[in-house]
């Protein structure tokens, strides 16, 4: 059976030659795109070619039309027929480069195993003097508000909560590195929030046990921090929400852990630009 990979290489690297009856030489015309254009070993030898060991292996197909002798005793190559150059060392180098690139791509294509739920640590405490949202400790979900009109004081309160959430998110991003667990990120962020006199909004919302949401790789959103360790090449979305002086402020961002593929970098950059465009449109 013909080696498919080697066949592809010859499909790209076979040479088109023109036979000159006057000088009894072959002139290179252009690269051929068909492996069927290779002359079998006996014919190539008759033309003075010196095929390498790779060619002698007999993995190539004969010409569609045979060589035709003329009165002068010389062979004439039919139109649209191609033969392999007598110097094939560079072809072997190309094959080695192809094999090397395939090995590198196979290493890059190794994906992390699917996510598995890790161990969730106990809920972290919040000092009693920090105000809680109404849903904390409630059996059901809070009633949705049909609509609110905020005055200047309300807008100032929302801005303060959102600014705190943005600072906390920036801090959380500095923690993203290989081997750290999402539990550890949650604990560090929790401490920063309560030190600012705010309450972590996700904590206790309909039984949610953590202070932030961490969504790794294929986890779409609202992942629960646990003992899962981040690995080089992961992406993680961190969702931060705080309750400060009666107002919620929330934000999230996806961070790259260590070295990630160019496709992932492109994905993150495009997502960021889309958010910037939306903010400008609004």
PDB file of C-alpha atoms in Angstrom:
ATOM      1  CA  UNK A   1       0.000   0.000   0.000  1.00  0.00           C
ATOM      2  CA  UNK A   2       1.320   3.430  -0.894  1.00  0.00           C
ATOM      3  CA  UNK A   3       2.326   5.577   2.048  1.00  0.00           C
ATOM      4  CA  UNK A   4      -0.229   8.410   2.024  1.00  0.00           C
ATOM      5  CA  UNK A   5       2.083  10.917   3.675  1.00  0.00           C
ATOM      6  CA  UNK A   6       4.966  10.194   1.294  1.00  0.00           C
ATOM      7  CA  UNK A   7       2.553  10.259  -1.617  1.00  0.00           C
ATOM      8  CA  UNK A   8       1.399  13.735  -0.638  1.00  0.00           C
ATOM      9  CA  UNK A   9       4.993  14.933  -0.502  1.00  0.00           C
ATOM     10  CA  UNK A  10       5.708  13.613  -4.007  1.00  0.00           C
ATOM     11  CA  UNK A  11       2.468  15.158  -5.215  1.00  0.00           C
ATOM     12  CA  UNK A  12       3.917  18.541  -4.317  1.00  0.00           C
ATOM     13  CA  UNK A  13       7.547  17.944  -5.182  1.00  0.00           C
ATOM     14  CA  UNK A  14       7.513  16.075  -8.527  1.00  0.00           C
ATOM     15  CA  UNK A  15       9.181  18.111 -11.274  1.00  0.00           C
ATOM     16  CA  UNK A  16       8.054  18.821 -14.815  1.00  0.00           C
ATOM     17  CA  UNK A  17      10.861  18.260 -17.320  1.00  0.00           C
ATOM     18  CA  UNK A  18      11.093  19.078 -21.037  1.00  0.00           C
ATOM     19  CA  UNK A  19      13.284  16.953 -23.247  1.00  0.00           C
ATOM     20  CA  UNK A  20      15.498  18.898 -25.642  1.00  0.00           C
ATOM     21  CA  UNK A  21      16.319  16.714 -28.689  1.00  0.00           C
ATOM     22  CA  UNK A  22      19.188  18.975 -29.785  1.00  0.00           C
ATOM     23  CA  UNK A  23      21.160  19.035 -26.538  1.00  0.00           C
ATOM     24  CA  UNK A  24      19.834  15.708 -25.243  1.00  0.00           C
ATOM     25  CA  UNK A  25      18.972  17.382 -21.903  1.00  0.00           C
ATOM     26  CA  UNK A  26      15.956  17.825 -19.690  1.00  0.00           C
ATOM     27  CA  UNK A  27      14.800  21.302 -18.720  1.00  0.00           C
ATOM     28  CA  UNK A  28      12.779  21.932 -15.559  1.00  0.00           C
ATOM     29  CA  UNK A  29       9.475  23.619 -16.336  1.00  0.00           C
ATOM     30  CA  UNK A  30       7.345  23.755 -13.202  1.00  0.00           C
ATOM     31  CA  UNK A  31       6.207  21.762 -10.193  1.00  0.00           C
ATOM     32  CA  UNK A  32       3.698  19.036 -10.803  1.00  0.00           C
ATOM     33  CA  UNK A  33       0.615  18.505  -8.641  1.00  0.00           C
ATOM     34  CA  UNK A  34       0.025  14.852  -9.429  1.00  0.00           C
ATOM     35  CA  UNK A  35       1.827  11.791  -8.075  1.00  0.00           C
ATOM     36  CA  UNK A  36       0.779   9.836 -11.192  1.00  0.00           C
ATOM     37  CA  UNK A  37       3.297  11.875 -13.194  1.00  0.00           C
ATOM     38  CA  UNK A  38       6.323  10.026 -11.833  1.00  0.00           C
ATOM     39  CA  UNK A  39       8.205   7.838 -14.314  1.00  0.00           C
ATOM     40  CA  UNK A  40       8.882   4.294 -13.045  1.00  0.00           C
ATOM     41  CA  UNK A  41      12.449   3.333 -12.235  1.00  0.00           C
ATOM     42  CA  UNK A  42      13.416   1.614 -15.542  1.00  0.00           C
ATOM     43  CA  UNK A  43      12.241   4.585 -17.625  1.00  0.00           C
ATOM     44  CA  UNK A  44      13.948   7.104 -15.375  1.00  0.00           C
ATOM     45  CA  UNK A  45      17.181   5.127 -15.603  1.00  0.00           C
ATOM     46  CA  UNK A  46      16.892   5.121 -19.395  1.00  0.00           C
ATOM     47  CA  UNK A  47      16.796   8.899 -19.329  1.00  0.00           C
ATOM     48  CA  UNK A  48      19.947   9.152 -17.277  1.00  0.00           C
ATOM     49  CA  UNK A  49      18.241   9.933 -13.976  1.00  0.00           C
ATOM     50  CA  UNK A  50      19.785   8.731 -10.725  1.00  0.00           C
ATOM     51  CA  UNK A  51      16.934   8.080  -8.334  1.00  0.00           C
ATOM     52  CA  UNK A  52      17.630   7.955  -4.604  1.00  0.00           C
ATOM     53  CA  UNK A  53      16.793   5.116  -2.239  1.00  0.00           C
ATOM     54  CA  UNK A  54      13.473   6.757  -1.493  1.00  0.00           C
ATOM     55  CA  UNK A  55      12.513   6.547  -5.156  1.00  0.00           C
ATOM     56  CA  UNK A  56      13.750   2.954  -5.515  1.00  0.00           C
ATOM     57  CA  UNK A  57      11.213   1.924  -2.885  1.00  0.00           C
ATOM     58  CA  UNK A  58       8.686   1.754  -5.719  1.00  0.00           C
ATOM     59  CA  UNK A  59       5.912   3.815  -4.173  1.00  0.00           C
ATOM     60  CA  UNK A  60       5.111   5.779  -7.304  1.00  0.00           C
ATOM     61  CA  UNK A  61       2.828   5.187 -10.247  1.00  0.00           C
ATOM     62  CA  UNK A  62       3.906   5.015 -13.922  1.00  0.00           C
ATOM     63  CA  UNK A  63       3.124   7.629 -16.544  1.00  0.00           C
ATOM     64  CA  UNK A  64      -0.269   7.532 -18.168  1.00  0.00           C
ATOM     65  CA  UNK A  65       1.456   7.296 -21.576  1.00  0.00           C
ATOM     66  CA  UNK A  66       4.777   5.473 -22.279  1.00  0.00           C
ATOM     67  CA  UNK A  67       7.841   7.118 -23.818  1.00  0.00           C
ATOM     68  CA  UNK A  68       7.922   7.026 -27.612  1.00  0.00           C
ATOM     69  CA  UNK A  69      11.221   6.419 -29.500  1.00  0.00           C
ATOM     70  CA  UNK A  70      11.935   8.433 -32.675  1.00  0.00           C
ATOM     71  CA  UNK A  71      14.222   7.766 -35.670  1.00  0.00           C
ATOM     72  CA  UNK A  72      17.223   9.287 -33.918  1.00  0.00           C
ATOM     73  CA  UNK A  73      16.919   6.623 -31.236  1.00  0.00           C
ATOM     74  CA  UNK A  74      16.176   9.156 -28.559  1.00  0.00           C
ATOM     75  CA  UNK A  75      13.125   9.161 -26.311  1.00  0.00           C
ATOM     76  CA  UNK A  76      10.534  11.884 -26.540  1.00  0.00           C
ATOM     77  CA  UNK A  77       8.453  12.676 -23.489  1.00  0.00           C
ATOM     78  CA  UNK A  78       4.740  12.997 -24.410  1.00  0.00           C
ATOM     79  CA  UNK A  79       2.965  16.224 -23.575  1.00  0.00           C
ATOM     80  CA  UNK A  80       1.720  16.670 -20.024  1.00  0.00           C
ATOM     81  CA  UNK A  81       4.068  13.993 -18.756  1.00  0.00           C
ATOM     82  CA  UNK A  82       6.387  14.632 -15.861  1.00  0.00           C
ATOM     83  CA  UNK A  83       9.464  12.887 -14.539  1.00  0.00           C
ATOM     84  CA  UNK A  84      11.342  13.166 -11.309  1.00  0.00           C
ATOM     85  CA  UNK A  85      14.532  15.188 -11.137  1.00  0.00           C
ATOM     86  CA  UNK A  86      17.751  13.205 -10.839  1.00  0.00           C
ATOM     87  CA  UNK A  87      18.632  15.129  -7.653  1.00  0.00           C
ATOM     88  CA  UNK A  88      16.258  13.933  -4.925  1.00  0.00           C
ATOM     89  CA  UNK A  89      18.181  14.732  -1.746  1.00  0.00           C
ATOM     90  CA  UNK A  90      16.155  17.899  -1.225  1.00  0.00           C
ATOM     91  CA  UNK A  91      12.979  15.842  -1.468  1.00  0.00           C
ATOM     92  CA  UNK A  92      14.100  13.701   1.438  1.00  0.00           C
ATOM     93  CA  UNK A  93      14.812  16.867   3.424  1.00  0.00           C
ATOM     94  CA  UNK A  94      11.301  18.078   2.662  1.00  0.00           C
ATOM     95  CA  UNK A  95       9.843  14.781   3.840  1.00  0.00           C
ATOM     96  CA  UNK A  96      11.731  15.121   7.095  1.00  0.00           C
ATOM     97  CA  UNK A  97      10.356  18.652   7.541  1.00  0.00           C
ATOM     98  CA  UNK A  98       6.821  17.383   6.949  1.00  0.00           C
ATOM     99  CA  UNK A  99       7.271  14.639   9.507  1.00  0.00           C
ATOM    100  CA  UNK A 100       8.700  17.105  12.020  1.00  0.00           C
ATOM    101  CA  UNK A 101       5.793  19.530  11.559  1.00  0.00           C
ATOM    102  CA  UNK A 102       3.302  16.697  11.976  1.00  0.00           C
ATOM    103  CA  UNK A 103       4.948  15.613  15.206  1.00  0.00           C
ATOM    104  CA  UNK A 104       4.831  19.179  16.521  1.00  0.00           C
ATOM    105  CA  UNK A 105       1.181  19.557  15.555  1.00  0.00           C
ATOM    106  CA  UNK A 106       0.325  16.297  17.306  1.00  0.00           C
ATOM    107  CA  UNK A 107       1.898  17.645  20.494  1.00  0.00           C
ATOM    108  CA  UNK A 108      -0.046  20.897  20.217  1.00  0.00           C
ATOM    109  CA  UNK A 109      -3.284  19.026  19.546  1.00  0.00           C
ATOM    110  CA  UNK A 110      -3.094  17.142  22.830  1.00  0.00           C
ATOM    111  CA  UNK A 111      -6.043  18.421  24.768  1.00  0.00           C
ATOM    112  CA  UNK A 112      -6.678  18.440  28.454  1.00  0.00           C
ATOM    113  CA  UNK A 113      -9.062  15.688  29.588  1.00  0.00           C
ATOM    114  CA  UNK A 114     -12.677  16.800  30.109  1.00  0.00           C
ATOM    115  CA  UNK A 115     -13.364  18.682  33.311  1.00  0.00           C
ATOM    116  CA  UNK A 116     -14.327  16.699  36.369  1.00  0.00           C
ATOM    117  CA  UNK A 117     -15.892  18.102  39.479  1.00  0.00           C
ATOM    118  CA  UNK A 118     -13.324  18.653  42.209  1.00  0.00           C
ATOM    119  CA  UNK A 119     -13.709  18.962  45.942  1.00  0.00           C
ATOM    120  CA  UNK A 120     -15.620  22.056  47.040  1.00  0.00           C
ATOM    121  CA  UNK A 121     -14.309  23.556  50.271  1.00  0.00           C
ATOM    122  CA  UNK A 122     -16.681  24.842  52.992  1.00  0.00           C
ATOM    123  CA  UNK A 123     -18.364  28.218  52.610  1.00  0.00           C
ATOM    124  CA  UNK A 124     -16.224  31.130  53.783  1.00  0.00           C
ATOM    125  CA  UNK A 125     -17.551  33.391  56.562  1.00  0.00           C
ATOM    126  CA  UNK A 126     -18.547  37.039  56.170  1.00  0.00           C
ATOM    127  CA  UNK A 127     -18.307  39.454  59.131  1.00  0.00           C
ATOM    128  CA  UNK A 128     -21.653  40.268  60.719  1.00  0.00           C
ATOM    129  CA  UNK A 129     -21.361  44.038  60.244  1.00  0.00           C
ATOM    130  CA  UNK A 130     -21.372  43.754  56.439  1.00  0.00           C
ATOM    131  CA  UNK A 131     -24.921  44.184  55.026  1.00  0.00           C
ATOM    132  CA  UNK A 132     -26.334  41.147  53.194  1.00  0.00           C
ATOM    133  CA  UNK A 133     -28.611  41.047  50.159  1.00  0.00           C
ATOM    134  CA  UNK A 134     -32.207  40.030  50.806  1.00  0.00           C
ATOM    135  CA  UNK A 135     -31.807  36.569  49.255  1.00  0.00           C
ATOM    136  CA  UNK A 136     -29.122  35.425  51.715  1.00  0.00           C
ATOM    137  CA  UNK A 137     -30.710  32.885  54.040  1.00  0.00           C
ATOM    138  CA  UNK A 138     -34.034  32.969  52.180  1.00  0.00           C
ATOM    139  CA  UNK A 139     -35.630  29.714  51.057  1.00  0.00           C
ATOM    140  CA  UNK A 140     -36.578  30.893  47.575  1.00  0.00           C
ATOM    141  CA  UNK A 141     -35.359  33.320  44.964  1.00  0.00           C
ATOM    142  CA  UNK A 142     -36.052  37.032  45.382  1.00  0.00           C
ATOM    143  CA  UNK A 143     -38.861  38.602  43.391  1.00  0.00           C
ATOM    144  CA  UNK A 144     -37.770  40.273  40.198  1.00  0.00           C
ATOM    145  CA  UNK A 145     -38.110  44.032  40.125  1.00  0.00           C
ATOM    146  CA  UNK A 146     -40.244  45.287  37.242  1.00  0.00           C
ATOM    147  CA  UNK A 147     -38.154  48.419  36.873  1.00  0.00           C
ATOM    148  CA  UNK A 148     -36.339  51.103  38.797  1.00  0.00           C
ATOM    149  CA  UNK A 149     -35.485  54.726  38.184  1.00  0.00           C
ATOM    150  CA  UNK A 150     -32.386  55.762  40.095  1.00  0.00           C
ATOM    151  CA  UNK A 151     -31.647  59.247  41.235  1.00  0.00           C
ATOM    152  CA  UNK A 152     -28.179  60.747  41.478  1.00  0.00           C
ATOM    153  CA  UNK A 153     -27.532  59.019  44.781  1.00  0.00           C
ATOM    154  CA  UNK A 154     -28.479  55.635  43.343  1.00  0.00           C
ATOM    155  CA  UNK A 155     -26.240  56.122  40.302  1.00  0.00           C
ATOM    156  CA  UNK A 156     -23.344  57.073  42.574  1.00  0.00           C
ATOM    157  CA  UNK A 157     -23.929  53.914  44.614  1.00  0.00           C
ATOM    158  CA  UNK A 158     -23.946  51.705  41.513  1.00  0.00           C
ATOM    159  CA  UNK A 159     -20.748  53.298  40.231  1.00  0.00           C
ATOM    160  CA  UNK A 160     -18.989  52.652  43.529  1.00  0.00           C
ATOM    161  CA  UNK A 161     -20.044  48.990  43.511  1.00  0.00           C
ATOM    162  CA  UNK A 162     -18.962  48.536  39.894  1.00  0.00           C
ATOM    163  CA  UNK A 163     -15.571  50.181  40.485  1.00  0.00           C
ATOM    164  CA  UNK A 164     -14.932  47.832  43.388  1.00  0.00           C
ATOM    165  CA  UNK A 165     -15.903  44.825  41.260  1.00  0.00           C
ATOM    166  CA  UNK A 166     -13.501  45.961  38.525  1.00  0.00           C
ATOM    167  CA  UNK A 167     -10.605  46.276  40.987  1.00  0.00           C
ATOM    168  CA  UNK A 168     -11.341  42.857  42.431  1.00  0.00           C
ATOM    169  CA  UNK A 169     -11.443  41.318  38.945  1.00  0.00           C
ATOM    170  CA  UNK A 170      -8.072  42.826  38.057  1.00  0.00           C
ATOM    171  CA  UNK A 171      -6.647  41.330  41.240  1.00  0.00           C
ATOM    172  CA  UNK A 172      -8.173  37.936  40.469  1.00  0.00           C
ATOM    173  CA  UNK A 173      -6.518  37.969  37.035  1.00  0.00           C
ATOM    174  CA  UNK A 174      -3.069  38.300  38.618  1.00  0.00           C
ATOM    175  CA  UNK A 175      -3.672  35.015  40.445  1.00  0.00           C
ATOM    176  CA  UNK A 176      -4.229  32.978  37.286  1.00  0.00           C
ATOM    177  CA  UNK A 177      -1.230  30.702  36.775  1.00  0.00           C
ATOM    178  CA  UNK A 178      -0.559  26.982  36.336  1.00  0.00           C
ATOM    179  CA  UNK A 179      -1.075  24.789  39.441  1.00  0.00           C
ATOM    180  CA  UNK A 180      -3.290  27.239  41.345  1.00  0.00           C
ATOM    181  CA  UNK A 181      -6.751  25.935  42.229  1.00  0.00           C
ATOM    182  CA  UNK A 182      -9.986  27.794  41.675  1.00  0.00           C
ATOM    183  CA  UNK A 183     -10.634  27.357  45.415  1.00  0.00           C
ATOM    184  CA  UNK A 184      -7.525  29.407  46.145  1.00  0.00           C
ATOM    185  CA  UNK A 185      -8.599  32.157  43.742  1.00  0.00           C
ATOM    186  CA  UNK A 186     -12.018  32.249  45.395  1.00  0.00           C
ATOM    187  CA  UNK A 187     -10.533  32.561  48.894  1.00  0.00           C
ATOM    188  CA  UNK A 188      -8.212  35.419  47.914  1.00  0.00           C
ATOM    189  CA  UNK A 189     -11.012  37.315  46.172  1.00  0.00           C
ATOM    190  CA  UNK A 190     -13.383  36.710  49.084  1.00  0.00           C
ATOM    191  CA  UNK A 191     -10.939  38.327  51.504  1.00  0.00           C
ATOM    192  CA  UNK A 192     -10.480  41.366  49.278  1.00  0.00           C
ATOM    193  CA  UNK A 193     -14.225  41.904  48.987  1.00  0.00           C
ATOM    194  CA  UNK A 194     -14.994  41.737  52.700  1.00  0.00           C
ATOM    195  CA  UNK A 195     -11.979  43.923  53.512  1.00  0.00           C
ATOM    196  CA  UNK A 196     -13.603  46.589  51.321  1.00  0.00           C
ATOM    197  CA  UNK A 197     -16.774  46.330  53.409  1.00  0.00           C
ATOM    198  CA  UNK A 198     -18.765  44.598  50.660  1.00  0.00           C
ATOM    199  CA  UNK A 199     -20.542  41.271  50.404  1.00  0.00           C
ATOM    200  CA  UNK A 200     -19.724  38.762  47.599  1.00  0.00           C
ATOM    201  CA  UNK A 201     -23.053  38.643  45.748  1.00  0.00           C
ATOM    202  CA  UNK A 202     -22.942  34.995  44.550  1.00  0.00           C
ATOM    203  CA  UNK A 203     -22.438  33.649  48.084  1.00  0.00           C
ATOM    204  CA  UNK A 204     -25.715  32.188  49.264  1.00  0.00           C
ATOM    205  CA  UNK A 205     -27.667  33.041  46.124  1.00  0.00           C
ATOM    206  CA  UNK A 206     -30.089  30.117  45.863  1.00  0.00           C
ATOM    207  CA  UNK A 207     -27.558  27.990  47.733  1.00  0.00           C
ATOM    208  CA  UNK A 208     -24.466  28.933  45.702  1.00  0.00           C
ATOM    209  CA  UNK A 209     -21.525  28.028  47.991  1.00  0.00           C
ATOM    210  CA  UNK A 210     -18.779  30.334  46.718  1.00  0.00           C
ATOM    211  CA  UNK A 211     -17.960  34.034  46.423  1.00  0.00           C
ATOM    212  CA  UNK A 212     -17.116  34.097  42.699  1.00  0.00           C
ATOM    213  CA  UNK A 213     -17.763  31.989  39.615  1.00  0.00           C
ATOM    214  CA  UNK A 214     -14.825  30.319  37.859  1.00  0.00           C
ATOM    215  CA  UNK A 215     -15.503  28.694  34.482  1.00  0.00           C
ATOM    216  CA  UNK A 216     -12.564  26.717  33.068  1.00  0.00           C
ATOM    217  CA  UNK A 217     -12.284  25.736  29.397  1.00  0.00           C
ATOM    218  CA  UNK A 218     -15.538  24.074  28.281  1.00  0.00           C
ATOM    219  CA  UNK A 219     -17.492  25.241  31.332  1.00  0.00           C
ATOM    220  CA  UNK A 220     -19.742  27.915  29.829  1.00  0.00           C
ATOM    221  CA  UNK A 221     -20.548  29.994  32.900  1.00  0.00           C
ATOM    222  CA  UNK A 222     -21.201  30.029  36.660  1.00  0.00           C
ATOM    223  CA  UNK A 223     -18.619  27.367  37.476  1.00  0.00           C
ATOM    224  CA  UNK A 224     -18.205  26.549  41.166  1.00  0.00           C
ATOM    225  CA  UNK A 225     -14.638  27.010  42.505  1.00  0.00           C
ATOM    226  CA  UNK A 226     -13.202  23.716  43.730  1.00  0.00           C
ATOM    227  CA  UNK A 227      -9.932  21.792  43.959  1.00  0.00           C
ATOM    228  CA  UNK A 228      -9.392  21.861  40.175  1.00  0.00           C
ATOM    229  CA  UNK A 229      -5.852  22.979  39.340  1.00  0.00           C
ATOM    230  CA  UNK A 230      -5.287  25.250  36.378  1.00  0.00           C
ATOM    231  CA  UNK A 231      -2.905  23.938  33.742  1.00  0.00           C
ATOM    232  CA  UNK A 232      -0.748  25.599  31.148  1.00  0.00           C
ATOM    233  CA  UNK A 233      -2.915  26.454  28.131  1.00  0.00           C
ATOM    234  CA  UNK A 234      -6.209  26.677  30.035  1.00  0.00           C
ATOM    235  CA  UNK A 235      -8.608  29.583  29.825  1.00  0.00           C
ATOM    236  CA  UNK A 236     -10.724  30.644  32.787  1.00  0.00           C
ATOM    237  CA  UNK A 237     -13.575  33.099  33.069  1.00  0.00           C
ATOM    238  CA  UNK A 238     -13.816  34.777  36.469  1.00  0.00           C
ATOM    239  CA  UNK A 239     -17.158  36.370  37.340  1.00  0.00           C
ATOM    240  CA  UNK A 240     -17.027  38.905  40.201  1.00  0.00           C
ATOM    241  CA  UNK A 241     -20.121  40.451  41.789  1.00  0.00           C
ATOM    242  CA  UNK A 242     -20.173  42.576  44.943  1.00  0.00           C
ATOM    243  CA  UNK A 243     -22.938  44.067  47.093  1.00  0.00           C
ATOM    244  CA  UNK A 244     -21.843  47.448  48.437  1.00  0.00           C
ATOM    245  CA  UNK A 245     -24.086  49.878  50.326  1.00  0.00           C
ATOM    246  CA  UNK A 246     -27.243  48.357  48.920  1.00  0.00           C
ATOM    247  CA  UNK A 247     -26.091  48.160  45.264  1.00  0.00           C
ATOM    248  CA  UNK A 248     -24.715  45.299  43.169  1.00  0.00           C
ATOM    249  CA  UNK A 249     -21.778  45.694  40.832  1.00  0.00           C
ATOM    250  CA  UNK A 250     -20.632  42.875  38.567  1.00  0.00           C
ATOM    251  CA  UNK A 251     -18.124  42.127  35.849  1.00  0.00           C
ATOM    252  CA  UNK A 252     -16.271  39.171  34.332  1.00  0.00           C
ATOM    253  CA  UNK A 253     -13.333  38.450  32.074  1.00  0.00           C
ATOM    254  CA  UNK A 254     -11.652  35.442  30.509  1.00  0.00           C
ATOM    255  CA  UNK A 255      -7.963  34.984  31.308  1.00  0.00           C
ATOM    256  CA  UNK A 256      -5.328  32.802  29.674  1.00  0.00           C
ATOM    257  CA  UNK A 257      -3.293  30.521  31.932  1.00  0.00           C
ATOM    258  CA  UNK A 258       0.346  30.304  30.888  1.00  0.00           C
ATOM    259  CA  UNK A 259       1.054  29.808  27.184  1.00  0.00           C
ATOM    260  CA  UNK A 260      -1.996  29.292  24.997  1.00  0.00           C
ATOM    261  CA  UNK A 261      -2.421  28.575  21.286  1.00  0.00           C
ATOM    262  CA  UNK A 262      -2.597  31.434  18.800  1.00  0.00           C
ATOM    263  CA  UNK A 263      -6.196  30.477  17.994  1.00  0.00           C
ATOM    264  CA  UNK A 264      -7.161  30.989  21.640  1.00  0.00           C
ATOM    265  CA  UNK A 265      -5.369  34.344  21.755  1.00  0.00           C
ATOM    266  CA  UNK A 266      -7.277  35.392  18.648  1.00  0.00           C
ATOM    267  CA  UNK A 267     -10.552  34.257  20.210  1.00  0.00           C
ATOM    268  CA  UNK A 268      -9.920  36.276  23.371  1.00  0.00           C
ATOM    269  CA  UNK A 269      -8.844  39.382  21.456  1.00  0.00           C
ATOM    270  CA  UNK A 270     -11.880  39.327  19.168  1.00  0.00           C
ATOM    271  CA  UNK A 271     -14.198  38.848  22.152  1.00  0.00           C
ATOM    272  CA  UNK A 272     -12.605  41.833  23.868  1.00  0.00           C
ATOM    273  CA  UNK A 273     -12.934  44.030  20.788  1.00  0.00           C
ATOM    274  CA  UNK A 274     -16.603  43.045  20.431  1.00  0.00           C
ATOM    275  CA  UNK A 275     -17.246  44.164  24.014  1.00  0.00           C
ATOM    276  CA  UNK A 276     -15.475  47.456  23.349  1.00  0.00           C
ATOM    277  CA  UNK A 277     -17.556  48.051  20.215  1.00  0.00           C
ATOM    278  CA  UNK A 278     -20.782  47.291  22.070  1.00  0.00           C
ATOM    279  CA  UNK A 279     -19.855  49.725  24.823  1.00  0.00           C
ATOM    280  CA  UNK A 280     -19.204  52.443  22.233  1.00  0.00           C
ATOM    281  CA  UNK A 281     -22.513  51.763  20.473  1.00  0.00           C
ATOM    282  CA  UNK A 282     -24.415  52.031  23.752  1.00  0.00           C
TER     283      UNK A 282
END
